[in-house]
Amino acid sequence: MSEPKKLFIKTYGCQMNVYDSERMVEALGGNGYVQVDTPDQADMVLLNTCHIREKAAEKVYSELGRLRPLKEANPNLKIGVAGCVAQAEGEEIMSRMPLVDLVVGPQAYHRLPAMEKAVAEGRRAVDTDFPEEDKFDTLNERPRATRGPTAFLTVQEGCDKFCAFCVVPYTRGAEVSRPVERIVKEARDLVQAGVREITLLGQNVNAYHGHDRGLAGLIWDLADIDGLDRIRFTTSHPNDMDDALIDAFGDCSKLMPFLHLPVQSGSDKILKAMNRKHTRDDYLRLIDRIRAKRPDLMLSSDFIVGFPGETDQDHQDTLQLIRDVTFGQAFSFKYSSRPGTPAAERPQLPEDIKTERLYELQALLTQQQKAAQDGMVGREVEVLFEKKGRMPGQVVGKSGFLHAVYVQGPESMIGQIARVRIVESGPNSLGGVLV
Ligand code: 5AD
Ligand code: SF4
């Protein structure tokens, strides 16, 4: 047998890219590649990129610059760009960056093995189509290698919402749901390989329409799989939280009590300008309804500060919404103008105002995150252990609320779910003892 070729893949951005990278590694496995941890000895380097904010996109070009000496030292090294920057700037990358051999958009990954062959023969290959066929159906089945206890599973891709700031509808295309049978089969295979927790992924995961009862229907089908103990999903849009999904938080014991439900802003004027199609009040009432089903639900959100037209009053409204809801964690960003999106055409706010507002918002969110964590001390939670901790004799896992929890315990706990009493709250994790 010939030596396997070495593939180094670097993943930027969201969890869907993490999932896609795994699938690309598996697909290129069929072309004789094994994954390696550094680019130095690699035969192929793939960058799986993110285009959501300007800074994320810039990273690709600087990383390509850093790869130049490697390519000069080894002219046989192949360099590929995948993901949303590939989709948005494919042709530009090819003309600006002669060292790039391959550009593949997120909807064309199943064509990667054929593209790799072309590249191995010395050609350059670009594919940023949105083909009819479903890439996941056409990709190789996932190999049954042993895996860690948690996994991502993409069930839906793309977005039809067209928020005025967002590139996703352009880079990932229209909403497409995978068929239930495929997802259930993939989930069963994952469970056989040792997975106990699956996070269902989609840019608009709760708009999943592959099941006649929507995402809730899919969750209930997955809950029937023996050995699958925990189900999560991300990312959701408030307007797609239907009754069945809200009920599932109360009724489905395998659905974990954590929900990432981005609101972006607390000002009705800005929500309208963002084309979010919901008001601040809609969001607050929705949260009340979900909490009525699951009172201890841990909530998370995304926020954008400094959107065009945002006044200090609008910003105060966002801070007030945060106080009204109370989040267990959240992500917040300065608005970043993205070419081709409606908001990019509008007058932009000065950078220093954005920075100031971001600090203020993050201070409040950090305070809430700390309070949520501190509130866990003294409680008993179930933890799914995922790996060894930093200290000897320590293992770390996640509670249902997605808090990282460290305990003293044997390595054999990894892959197990155990009851833990929380005894301390650190900056980003909890400490507990097995009960
Ligand atoms: N600028 C800043 N943040 C953005 N997001 C999406 N587009 C932009 C942008 N142009 C944020 C939103 C979204 C998260 C994934 O990224 O908050 O929910
Ligand atoms: Fe982007 Fe999410 Fe809005 Fe879709 S719903 S346009 S992915 S922010």
PDB file of C-alpha atoms and ligand atoms in Angstrom, residues 52 158-169 203-204 235-237 262 264 274-276, ligand 2:
ATOM      1  CA  ILE A  52     -19.739  36.552   8.669  1.00  0.00           C
ATOM      2  CA  GLY A 158     -29.099  28.050   4.407  1.00  0.00           C
ATOM      3  CA  CYS A 159     -31.437  30.861   5.321  1.00  0.00           C
ATOM      4  CA  ASP A 160     -34.356  32.696   3.719  1.00  0.00           C
ATOM      5  CA  LYS A 161     -34.638  35.370   6.393  1.00  0.00           C
ATOM      6  CA  PHE A 162     -32.357  38.029   4.865  1.00  0.00           C
ATOM      7  CA  CYS A 163     -31.521  39.995   7.989  1.00  0.00           C
ATOM      8  CA  ALA A 164     -30.148  43.273   6.616  1.00  0.00           C
ATOM      9  CA  PHE A 165     -26.649  42.711   8.079  1.00  0.00           C
ATOM     10  CA  CYS A 166     -26.080  39.064   7.214  1.00  0.00           C
ATOM     11  CA  VAL A 167     -24.212  37.309   4.398  1.00  0.00           C
ATOM     12  CA  VAL A 168     -25.509  33.822   5.204  1.00  0.00           C
ATOM     13  CA  PRO A 169     -28.427  33.812   2.717  1.00  0.00           C
ATOM     14  CA  GLN A 203     -28.229  28.272  10.174  1.00  0.00           C
ATOM     15  CA  ASN A 204     -31.929  28.335  10.913  1.00  0.00           C
ATOM     16  CA  THR A 235     -29.050  28.240  15.853  1.00  0.00           C
ATOM     17  CA  SER A 236     -32.677  29.258  16.065  1.00  0.00           C
ATOM     18  CA  HIS A 237     -34.758  32.197  14.892  1.00  0.00           C
ATOM     19  CA  PRO A 262     -30.464  35.297  19.023  1.00  0.00           C
ATOM     20  CA  GLN A 264     -29.652  40.877  18.038  1.00  0.00           C
ATOM     21  CA  MET A 274     -32.453  44.751  10.636  1.00  0.00           C
ATOM     22  CA  ASN A 275     -35.448  43.087   8.934  1.00  0.00           C
ATOM     23  CA  ARG A 276     -35.798  40.710  11.874  1.00  0.00           C
TER      24      ARG A 276
HETATM   25 FE1  SF4 B   2     -28.302  35.576   9.039  1.00  0.00          FE
HETATM   26 FE2  SF4 B   2     -29.515  34.229  11.032  1.00  0.00          FE
HETATM   27 FE3  SF4 B   2     -30.694  36.396   9.940  1.00  0.00          FE
HETATM   28 FE4  SF4 B   2     -30.492  34.120   8.536  1.00  0.00          FE
HETATM   29  S1  SF4 B   2     -31.688  34.501  10.439  1.00  0.00           S
HETATM   30  S2  SF4 B   2     -30.077  36.190   7.777  1.00  0.00           S
HETATM   31  S3  SF4 B   2     -28.482  33.365   9.222  1.00  0.00           S
HETATM   32  S4  SF4 B   2     -28.752  36.339  11.126  1.00  0.00           S
END
